Amino acid sequence: MGSQIGVTGLAVMGQNLARNIARHGFPVAVHNRSESRTKHLIERYGDEGDFTPATSLEDFVASLDRPRRIVIMVKAGGPVDAVIDELVPLLDKGDILIDGGNSHFEDTRRREKALAERGLHFLGTGVSGGEEGALNGPSIMPGGPDDAYAPVAEILTTIAAQVDGTPCAAHIGPDGAGHYVKMAHNGIEYADMQLIAEAYDLLTSAAGLSAPEIGQIFRQWNEGDLESFLIETTATVLGHTDAATGRPLVDVILDEAEQKGTGRWTAQSALELGVPVTAITEAVYARALSARKDQRTRASAILPGPSGGSAPDGFVDAVRDALYASKVVAYAQGFEQMRAASDEYDWNVDPGTLATIWRGGCIIRARFLDRIKEAYERSPELPNLLLDDYFRDAVANAQDAWRKVVHTAVDLGVPTPAFSASLAYYDGFRRERGPASLIQGLRDFFGAHTYRRVDREGVFHTLWSEDRREVSAD
């Protein structure tokens, strides 16, 4: 008997995933291009389960039961292709490659198709939860053919996080579906973190509270509807003191937010699909603006802001309500995007399943996801979460506070791109008629792009440069 599964790529995520597998009783082969990492894993954690270390890919593949099941945990892009190219000559028909990194879904679609032509299976698998999740139970989102998922289903559902006896792992759909929803998950994560950062900024800049005070507020918020991993983590970070200076750690961290690309990919895909994910996109732009530290430092010395002011009474509670309402919008946009992608690529993704498997293990895990799960149970074809009774009422009850917060932010010159974009989306979404009629009229004037009317069928054009008669575009 050989190992039931193998992991190649033993940086922290790959190492922790291999340990998770071994801890659950599955014999696992491990390999890394740098032999020292394999040696480190065995020396330090070898007693956690049945590991078979390999110093070469040939030995690694030979140690696996058939069909061979191999998890690739290397950096997205070229390194994944390089590992695949090395492995393919060593494999037989029916063997399964599982890419557990943050690969772009179009790369996954390409790889799955190319490997299928060679009789090999490929699963593009989103793994969320960071280093801790990989070790103790992540949320797992495999995408690929059914007959590729079946041989690995027991392992993946066993090592995943468990909520109410339900594993946070499920087969998402064919080819790139798994990596797509992981990408969208990360896009929602971008929005979630930006909204939290804006709430922190408002409580600091407008309400004049200290980091430890705000940390305590987030700790209280985590006991209500906002309960989530990110709110809990925010309270922890804000409450942490820097050992070197004695100041709150957040006050000595450079205010430049980095990114690895998944949020940007989410926004790009949404533009191609025509889905307005304004909260996610503004979160990406906010990170880009934060990276312009030198320019912002110069601008701070020469660009004037408002003359002054203060936060109104009840501002802390208003920020909490605005955060919740904006969060609803961000998730509504993200889930609409995933449904649109599912339709575009014929994936048949079930949004209720996503809400279920994201309740544990992943970065955006939250009480809030139970509400989303329930919404899709009530209406499986729900086109937008804002149309669900619970979320409709939640946003309606919060909107006065939401508007007060955005108004205060504008008056005091505190930037709230995600709060403001979420509110603008809500106001645009709830209007039966908006100003796009004028846009279409302008497009017809300068480009003869035509328009449709509200009072009769057909497509029309006005002869603007002639006698301005309306004619049928047909």
Coordinates of C-alpha atoms in Angstrom, one line a residue:
M1 CA 0.0 0.0 0.0
G2 CA 1.3 3.4 -1.0
S3 CA 0.2 6.9 0.0
Q4 CA -3.4 7.8 -0.7
I5 CA -2.5 11.4 -1.8
G6 CA 0.6 13.5 -2.4
V7 CA 1.5 17.2 -1.8
T8 CA 4.2 18.9 -3.8
G9 CA 5.2 22.4 -2.8
L10 CA 5.9 22.6 1.0
A11 CA 5.9 26.3 1.7
V12 CA 3.7 27.0 4.8
M13 CA 0.3 26.4 3.0
G14 CA 1.4 23.2 1.4
Q15 CA 3.2 22.0 4.6
N16 CA 0.1 22.7 6.7
L17 CA -2.2 21.1 4.2
A18 CA -0.1 17.9 4.2
R19 CA -0.1 17.9 8.0
N20 CA -3.9 18.3 8.0
I21 CA -4.2 15.3 5.7
A22 CA -1.9 13.1 7.8
R23 CA -3.5 14.1 11.0
H24 CA -6.8 12.8 9.7
G25 CA -5.3 9.3 9.0
F26 CA -4.6 9.5 5.3
P27 CA -1.1 8.4 4.3
V28 CA 0.5 11.3 2.4
A29 CA 3.6 11.6 0.3
V30 CA 5.4 14.9 0.4
H31 CA 7.8 16.5 -2.0
N32 CA 9.5 19.9 -2.5
R33 CA 11.9 21.2 -5.1
S34 CA 14.2 22.2 -2.2
E35 CA 14.8 19.0 -0.3
S36 CA 15.4 21.0 2.9
R37 CA 11.8 21.8 3.3
T38 CA 10.8 18.2 3.0
K39 CA 13.4 17.3 5.6
H40 CA 12.2 20.1 7.9
L41 CA 8.6 18.8 7.7
I42 CA 9.5 15.2 8.6
E43 CA 11.9 16.2 11.4
R44 CA 9.5 18.5 13.0
Y45 CA 6.0 17.0 12.3
G46 CA 6.7 13.5 11.1
D47 CA 5.0 12.0 14.2
E48 CA 1.7 13.6 13.3
G49 CA 0.8 10.9 10.8
D50 CA 1.9 8.6 8.0
F51 CA 4.3 10.7 5.8
T52 CA 6.4 9.4 2.9
P53 CA 9.1 11.9 2.0
A54 CA 10.4 12.0 -1.5
T55 CA 13.5 13.7 -2.9
S56 CA 12.5 13.5 -6.5
L57 CA 9.3 13.7 -8.4
E58 CA 9.9 10.2 -9.8
D59 CA 10.0 8.7 -6.2
F60 CA 7.1 10.9 -5.2
V61 CA 4.9 9.6 -8.0
A62 CA 6.0 6.1 -7.5
S63 CA 4.9 6.2 -3.8
L64 CA 1.3 7.0 -4.6
D65 CA -1.7 4.6 -4.9
R66 CA -3.6 4.6 -8.1
P67 CA -5.3 6.6 -9.3
R68 CA -2.6 8.9 -8.2
R69 CA -3.9 12.0 -6.5
I70 CA -1.4 14.9 -6.4
V71 CA -2.0 18.3 -4.8
I72 CA 0.2 21.1 -6.3
M73 CA 0.8 23.9 -3.8
V74 CA 3.1 26.4 -5.6
K75 CA 2.8 30.0 -6.7
A76 CA 0.2 30.7 -9.3
G77 CA 1.1 31.2 -12.9
G78 CA 4.2 29.8 -14.5
P79 CA 5.3 27.7 -11.6
V80 CA 2.1 25.7 -11.7
D81 CA 2.6 25.0 -15.4
A82 CA 6.2 24.0 -14.8
V83 CA 5.2 21.5 -12.1
I84 CA 2.5 20.1 -14.4
D85 CA 5.0 19.7 -17.3
E86 CA 7.3 17.8 -15.0
L87 CA 4.6 15.5 -13.6
V88 CA 2.7 14.6 -16.8
P89 CA 5.4 12.2 -18.2
L90 CA 5.3 10.3 -14.9
L91 CA 1.5 9.8 -14.8
D92 CA -1.0 7.4 -16.2
K93 CA -4.5 7.9 -17.6
G94 CA -7.0 8.5 -14.8
D95 CA -4.4 10.2 -12.4
I96 CA -5.6 13.4 -10.8
L97 CA -3.8 16.7 -10.4
I98 CA -5.2 19.2 -7.9
D99 CA -4.1 22.8 -8.1
G100 CA -4.6 24.2 -4.6
G101 CA -3.2 27.7 -5.2
N102 CA -4.9 31.0 -6.2
S103 CA -4.7 30.4 -9.9
H104 CA -6.6 32.5 -12.4
F105 CA -9.7 30.6 -13.5
E106 CA -8.9 30.9 -17.2
D107 CA -5.6 29.2 -16.6
T108 CA -7.5 26.4 -14.8
R109 CA -9.8 26.0 -17.8
R110 CA -6.9 25.8 -20.1
R111 CA -5.0 23.3 -18.0
E112 CA -8.1 21.1 -17.4
K113 CA -8.8 20.9 -21.2
A114 CA -5.2 20.2 -22.1
L115 CA -4.8 17.5 -19.5
A116 CA -8.1 15.9 -20.4
E117 CA -6.8 15.4 -23.9
R118 CA -4.0 13.3 -22.3
G119 CA -6.4 11.2 -20.2
L120 CA -5.5 13.0 -17.0
H121 CA -7.9 14.7 -14.6
F122 CA -7.4 18.2 -13.2
L123 CA -9.1 19.9 -10.3
G124 CA -8.7 23.7 -9.9
T125 CA -9.3 23.9 -6.1
G126 CA -9.8 27.1 -4.1
V127 CA -8.5 26.7 -0.5
S128 CA -9.4 29.5 1.9
G129 CA -8.4 30.0 5.5
G130 CA -4.8 30.9 5.3
E131 CA -2.1 29.0 7.1
E132 CA -4.3 28.2 10.1
G133 CA -7.1 27.0 7.9
A134 CA -4.9 24.8 5.9
L135 CA -3.8 23.1 9.1
N136 CA -7.0 23.0 11.1
G137 CA -9.7 22.9 8.5
P138 CA -10.1 25.2 5.4
S139 CA -13.0 25.9 3.2
I140 CA -12.3 23.9 0.0
M141 CA -13.8 24.7 -3.5
P142 CA -12.8 22.1 -6.1
G143 CA -13.8 22.6 -9.7
G144 CA -13.4 20.0 -12.4
P145 CA -15.1 16.9 -13.8
D146 CA -17.3 14.7 -11.6
D147 CA -15.1 11.6 -12.1
A148 CA -12.1 13.6 -10.9
Y149 CA -13.7 14.8 -7.8
A150 CA -15.2 11.4 -6.7
P151 CA -11.8 9.8 -5.8
V152 CA -10.7 12.8 -3.6
A153 CA -14.1 13.7 -2.1
E154 CA -13.6 11.7 1.1
I155 CA -10.2 13.3 1.8
L156 CA -11.3 16.9 1.0
T157 CA -14.5 16.7 3.0
T158 CA -12.7 15.2 5.9
I159 CA -9.9 17.7 6.2
A160 CA -12.2 20.7 5.6
A161 CA -13.7 22.8 8.4
Q162 CA -16.9 21.4 9.8
V163 CA -20.0 23.5 10.8
D164 CA -23.0 21.9 12.4
G165 CA -21.7 18.5 11.1
T166 CA -21.5 19.8 7.5
P167 CA -18.1 19.9 5.8
C168 CA -17.0 23.2 4.3
A169 CA -16.1 21.6 1.0
A170 CA -18.2 20.8 -2.0
H171 CA -17.7 20.2 -5.7
I172 CA -18.4 23.6 -7.2
G173 CA -18.8 22.7 -10.9
P174 CA -16.7 22.0 -14.0
D175 CA -13.4 23.3 -15.2
G176 CA -12.6 26.8 -13.7
A177 CA -15.6 27.0 -11.4
G178 CA -13.7 26.2 -8.2
H179 CA -11.0 28.8 -8.8
Y180 CA -13.6 31.4 -10.0
V181 CA -15.6 31.3 -6.7
K182 CA -12.3 31.4 -4.7
M183 CA -11.4 34.5 -6.7
A184 CA -14.8 36.0 -6.0
H185 CA -14.5 35.0 -2.3
N186 CA -11.3 37.0 -2.2
G187 CA -13.0 39.9 -4.0
I188 CA -15.7 40.0 -1.3
E189 CA -12.9 39.7 1.3
Y190 CA -11.3 42.8 -0.2
A191 CA -14.6 44.7 0.2
D192 CA -15.1 43.4 3.7
M193 CA -11.7 44.5 4.8
Q194 CA -12.0 47.9 3.2
L195 CA -15.4 48.5 4.9
I196 CA -13.8 47.6 8.2
A197 CA -10.9 49.9 7.6
E198 CA -13.3 52.7 6.7
A199 CA -15.2 52.1 9.9
Y200 CA -12.0 52.3 11.9
D201 CA -11.0 55.5 10.1
L202 CA -14.3 57.1 10.9
L203 CA -14.1 56.2 14.5
T204 CA -10.5 57.5 14.6
S205 CA -10.7 60.6 12.4
A206 CA -14.3 61.7 13.1
A207 CA -15.0 60.4 16.6
G208 CA -11.5 60.8 17.9
L209 CA -11.3 57.3 19.5
S210 CA -8.0 55.5 20.1
A211 CA -7.1 52.1 18.6
P212 CA -7.7 50.2 21.9
E213 CA -11.1 51.9 22.3
I214 CA -12.1 51.0 18.8
G215 CA -10.8 47.5 19.3
Q216 CA -13.2 47.2 22.3
I217 CA -16.1 48.5 20.1
F218 CA -15.3 45.8 17.5
R219 CA -15.2 43.2 20.2
Q220 CA -18.8 44.2 21.1
W221 CA -19.9 44.3 17.5
N222 CA -18.6 40.7 17.2
E223 CA -21.3 39.6 19.6
G224 CA -24.1 40.7 17.3
D225 CA -25.1 40.4 13.6
L226 CA -21.5 41.5 12.5
E227 CA -20.0 38.4 14.2
S228 CA -17.2 37.2 11.9
F229 CA -13.6 36.1 11.7
L230 CA -12.6 39.5 10.3
I231 CA -14.4 41.5 12.9
E232 CA -12.9 39.4 15.6
T233 CA -9.5 39.7 14.1
T234 CA -9.9 43.5 13.8
A235 CA -10.5 43.7 17.6
T236 CA -7.4 41.6 18.2
V237 CA -5.2 43.8 15.9
L238 CA -6.5 47.1 17.3
G239 CA -5.9 45.9 20.8
H240 CA -2.3 44.8 20.3
T241 CA 0.5 47.0 21.6
D242 CA 3.8 47.3 19.8
A243 CA 6.6 46.0 22.0
A244 CA 9.2 48.4 20.6
T245 CA 7.3 51.6 21.1
G246 CA 4.5 50.9 23.5
R247 CA 2.1 52.4 21.0
P248 CA -0.8 50.5 19.4
L249 CA 0.7 48.3 16.6
V250 CA -1.8 49.7 14.0
D251 CA -0.4 53.2 14.6
V252 CA 3.2 52.1 13.6
I253 CA 2.3 50.0 10.6
L254 CA 2.9 51.7 7.3
D255 CA -0.4 52.6 5.6
E256 CA 0.2 50.9 2.3
A257 CA -2.0 47.9 1.6
E258 CA -0.6 45.3 -0.7
Q259 CA -2.4 42.9 -3.0
K260 CA -1.7 39.7 -4.8
G261 CA -4.3 40.1 -7.7
T262 CA -7.4 38.2 -6.8
G263 CA -9.4 41.3 -6.0
R264 CA -8.3 42.9 -9.3
W265 CA -9.2 39.8 -11.2
T266 CA -12.7 39.8 -9.6
A267 CA -13.2 43.4 -10.7
Q268 CA -11.9 42.7 -14.2
S269 CA -14.2 39.7 -14.6
A270 CA -17.2 41.7 -13.3
L271 CA -16.6 44.3 -15.9
E272 CA -16.5 41.7 -18.6
L273 CA -19.7 40.2 -17.3
G274 CA -21.4 43.5 -16.9
V275 CA -22.0 43.1 -13.2
P276 CA -21.6 46.2 -11.0
V277 CA -19.4 45.1 -8.1
T278 CA -18.8 48.6 -6.9
A279 CA -17.8 47.8 -3.3
I280 CA -15.2 45.3 -4.5
T281 CA -13.8 47.6 -7.2
E282 CA -13.5 50.5 -4.8
A283 CA -11.7 48.3 -2.3
V284 CA -9.2 47.5 -5.1
Y285 CA -8.8 51.2 -6.0
A286 CA -8.4 52.1 -2.3
R287 CA -5.4 49.7 -2.0
A288 CA -3.9 51.2 -5.2
L289 CA -4.3 54.7 -3.7
S290 CA -2.7 53.6 -0.4
A291 CA 0.3 52.5 -2.3
R292 CA 1.0 56.1 -3.5
K293 CA 2.4 57.0 -0.2
D294 CA 4.9 59.6 -1.5
Q295 CA 2.3 61.4 -3.5
R296 CA -0.2 61.4 -0.6
T297 CA 2.4 62.8 1.7
R298 CA 3.1 65.7 -0.8
A299 CA -0.7 66.2 -1.3
S300 CA -1.3 66.3 2.5
A301 CA 0.8 69.5 2.7
I302 CA -0.8 71.4 -0.2
L303 CA -4.4 70.2 -0.7
P304 CA -6.9 71.8 1.6
G305 CA -9.8 69.9 3.3
P306 CA -12.9 71.0 5.2
S307 CA -12.6 73.6 7.9
G308 CA -13.6 71.3 10.7
G309 CA -16.5 69.6 12.5
S310 CA -17.3 66.7 14.7
A311 CA -19.2 63.5 14.6
P312 CA -22.9 63.7 15.6
D313 CA -24.4 62.0 18.7
G314 CA -24.9 58.2 18.3
F315 CA -22.1 58.1 15.7
V316 CA -20.6 54.8 16.8
D317 CA -23.9 52.9 16.5
A318 CA -24.5 54.6 13.1
V319 CA -21.1 53.3 11.9
R320 CA -22.0 49.8 13.0
D321 CA -25.3 50.0 11.0
A322 CA -23.5 51.5 8.0
L323 CA -20.9 48.7 8.1
Y324 CA -23.6 46.0 8.2
A325 CA -25.6 47.6 5.3
S326 CA -22.5 48.1 3.2
K327 CA -21.5 44.5 3.9
V328 CA -24.9 43.3 2.6
V329 CA -24.4 45.2 -0.6
A330 CA -20.8 43.8 -1.1
Y331 CA -22.0 40.2 -0.7
A332 CA -25.1 40.8 -2.9
Q333 CA -22.8 42.1 -5.6
G334 CA -20.3 39.2 -5.2
F335 CA -23.0 36.5 -5.3
E336 CA -24.7 38.1 -8.3
Q337 CA -21.3 38.1 -10.1
M338 CA -20.8 34.4 -9.3
R339 CA -24.3 33.6 -10.7
A340 CA -23.5 35.6 -13.8
A341 CA -20.2 33.7 -14.3
S342 CA -22.0 30.4 -13.8
D343 CA -24.5 31.3 -16.5
E344 CA -21.7 32.5 -18.8
Y345 CA -19.6 29.4 -18.5
D346 CA -22.4 26.8 -17.9
W347 CA -21.1 25.8 -14.5
N348 CA -24.4 25.4 -12.6
V349 CA -22.9 26.8 -9.4
D350 CA -25.3 26.7 -6.4
P351 CA -25.0 30.0 -4.4
G352 CA -26.6 28.3 -1.4
T353 CA -23.8 25.8 -1.4
L354 CA -21.2 28.5 -1.4
A355 CA -22.8 30.2 1.6
T356 CA -22.8 26.9 3.4
I357 CA -19.1 26.0 2.8
W358 CA -18.0 29.5 3.6
R359 CA -19.4 29.4 7.1
G360 CA -16.2 27.9 8.4
G361 CA -12.5 27.7 7.6
C362 CA -12.4 30.7 5.2
I363 CA -11.5 34.3 5.8
I364 CA -15.0 35.7 5.3
R365 CA -16.6 33.1 7.6
A366 CA -19.4 34.8 9.5
R367 CA -22.8 34.5 11.2
F368 CA -24.0 36.6 8.2
L369 CA -23.5 33.6 5.9
D370 CA -26.2 31.6 7.7
R371 CA -28.6 34.4 6.6
I372 CA -27.4 34.1 3.0
K373 CA -27.8 30.3 3.1
E374 CA -31.3 30.8 4.4
A375 CA -32.1 33.3 1.7
Y376 CA -31.2 30.8 -1.1
E377 CA -33.1 28.1 0.7
R378 CA -36.2 30.3 0.5
S379 CA -35.6 31.3 -3.1
P380 CA -33.0 29.2 -5.0
E381 CA -33.2 31.5 -8.1
L382 CA -32.9 34.7 -6.1
P383 CA -31.2 37.1 -8.5
N384 CA -29.9 39.6 -5.8
L385 CA -29.7 39.3 -2.0
L386 CA -31.3 42.7 -1.6
L387 CA -34.5 41.2 -2.9
D388 CA -34.7 38.8 0.0
D389 CA -37.1 39.8 2.8
Y390 CA -34.4 39.6 5.5
F391 CA -31.8 41.6 3.7
R392 CA -34.4 44.1 2.4
D393 CA -35.5 44.8 6.0
A394 CA -31.9 44.8 7.4
V395 CA -30.8 47.5 4.9
A396 CA -34.0 49.5 5.3
N397 CA -33.6 49.6 9.0
A398 CA -29.9 50.7 8.7
Q399 CA -30.3 53.2 5.9
D400 CA -30.8 56.3 8.0
A401 CA -27.7 55.6 9.9
W402 CA -25.9 54.7 6.7
R403 CA -26.7 58.0 5.1
K404 CA -25.7 59.9 8.3
V405 CA -22.3 58.2 8.3
V406 CA -21.6 59.0 4.6
H407 CA -22.9 62.6 5.0
T408 CA -20.6 63.0 8.1
A409 CA -17.7 61.5 6.2
V410 CA -18.1 64.0 3.3
D411 CA -18.5 66.9 5.7
L412 CA -15.3 66.0 7.6
G413 CA -13.2 64.9 4.6
V414 CA -12.9 61.3 5.6
P415 CA -12.7 59.1 2.5
T416 CA -15.3 56.3 2.5
P417 CA -15.1 54.9 -1.0
A418 CA -16.7 51.5 -0.2
F419 CA -19.4 52.9 2.2
S420 CA -20.3 55.5 -0.4
A421 CA -20.2 53.2 -3.4
S422 CA -22.4 50.7 -1.6
L423 CA -24.9 53.3 -0.7
A424 CA -24.9 54.7 -4.3
Y425 CA -25.5 51.2 -5.6
Y426 CA -28.4 50.7 -3.2
D427 CA -30.0 53.9 -4.3
G428 CA -29.4 53.1 -8.0
F429 CA -30.7 49.6 -7.6
R430 CA -33.9 50.6 -5.8
R431 CA -34.9 53.2 -8.5
E432 CA -37.3 52.1 -11.3
R433 CA -36.1 54.8 -13.5
G434 CA -32.7 56.5 -13.6
P435 CA -30.7 58.9 -15.7
A436 CA -29.4 56.3 -18.2
S437 CA -32.0 57.5 -20.7
L438 CA -29.9 60.7 -21.1
I439 CA -26.7 58.7 -21.6
Q440 CA -28.4 56.7 -24.3
G441 CA -29.7 59.9 -25.9
L442 CA -26.2 61.3 -26.0
R443 CA -24.8 58.1 -27.4
D444 CA -27.4 58.3 -30.2
F445 CA -26.5 61.9 -30.9
F446 CA -22.7 61.5 -31.4
G447 CA -22.5 57.9 -32.5
A448 CA -25.9 56.8 -33.8
H449 CA -26.0 54.1 -31.2
T450 CA -29.8 54.0 -31.2
Y451 CA -32.2 53.7 -28.3
R452 CA -35.4 51.9 -27.2
R453 CA -38.5 53.6 -26.0
V454 CA -40.7 53.0 -23.0
D455 CA -44.0 53.3 -24.9
R456 CA -43.5 51.0 -27.9
E457 CA -41.4 48.1 -29.1
G458 CA -38.4 48.5 -31.5
V459 CA -35.1 50.2 -31.8
F460 CA -34.9 53.9 -32.9
H461 CA -32.5 56.6 -34.0
T462 CA -33.0 60.4 -34.2
L463 CA -31.6 62.1 -37.3
W464 CA -29.8 64.7 -35.2
S465 CA -27.7 66.2 -38.0
E466 CA -30.7 66.5 -40.4
D467 CA -34.3 67.3 -39.4
R468 CA -34.3 65.4 -36.1
R469 CA -36.9 63.0 -37.2
E470 CA -37.0 59.7 -35.4
V471 CA -36.6 56.7 -37.6
S472 CA -36.7 53.0 -36.9
A473 CA -33.3 51.5 -36.7
D474 CA -34.6 48.5 -38.6

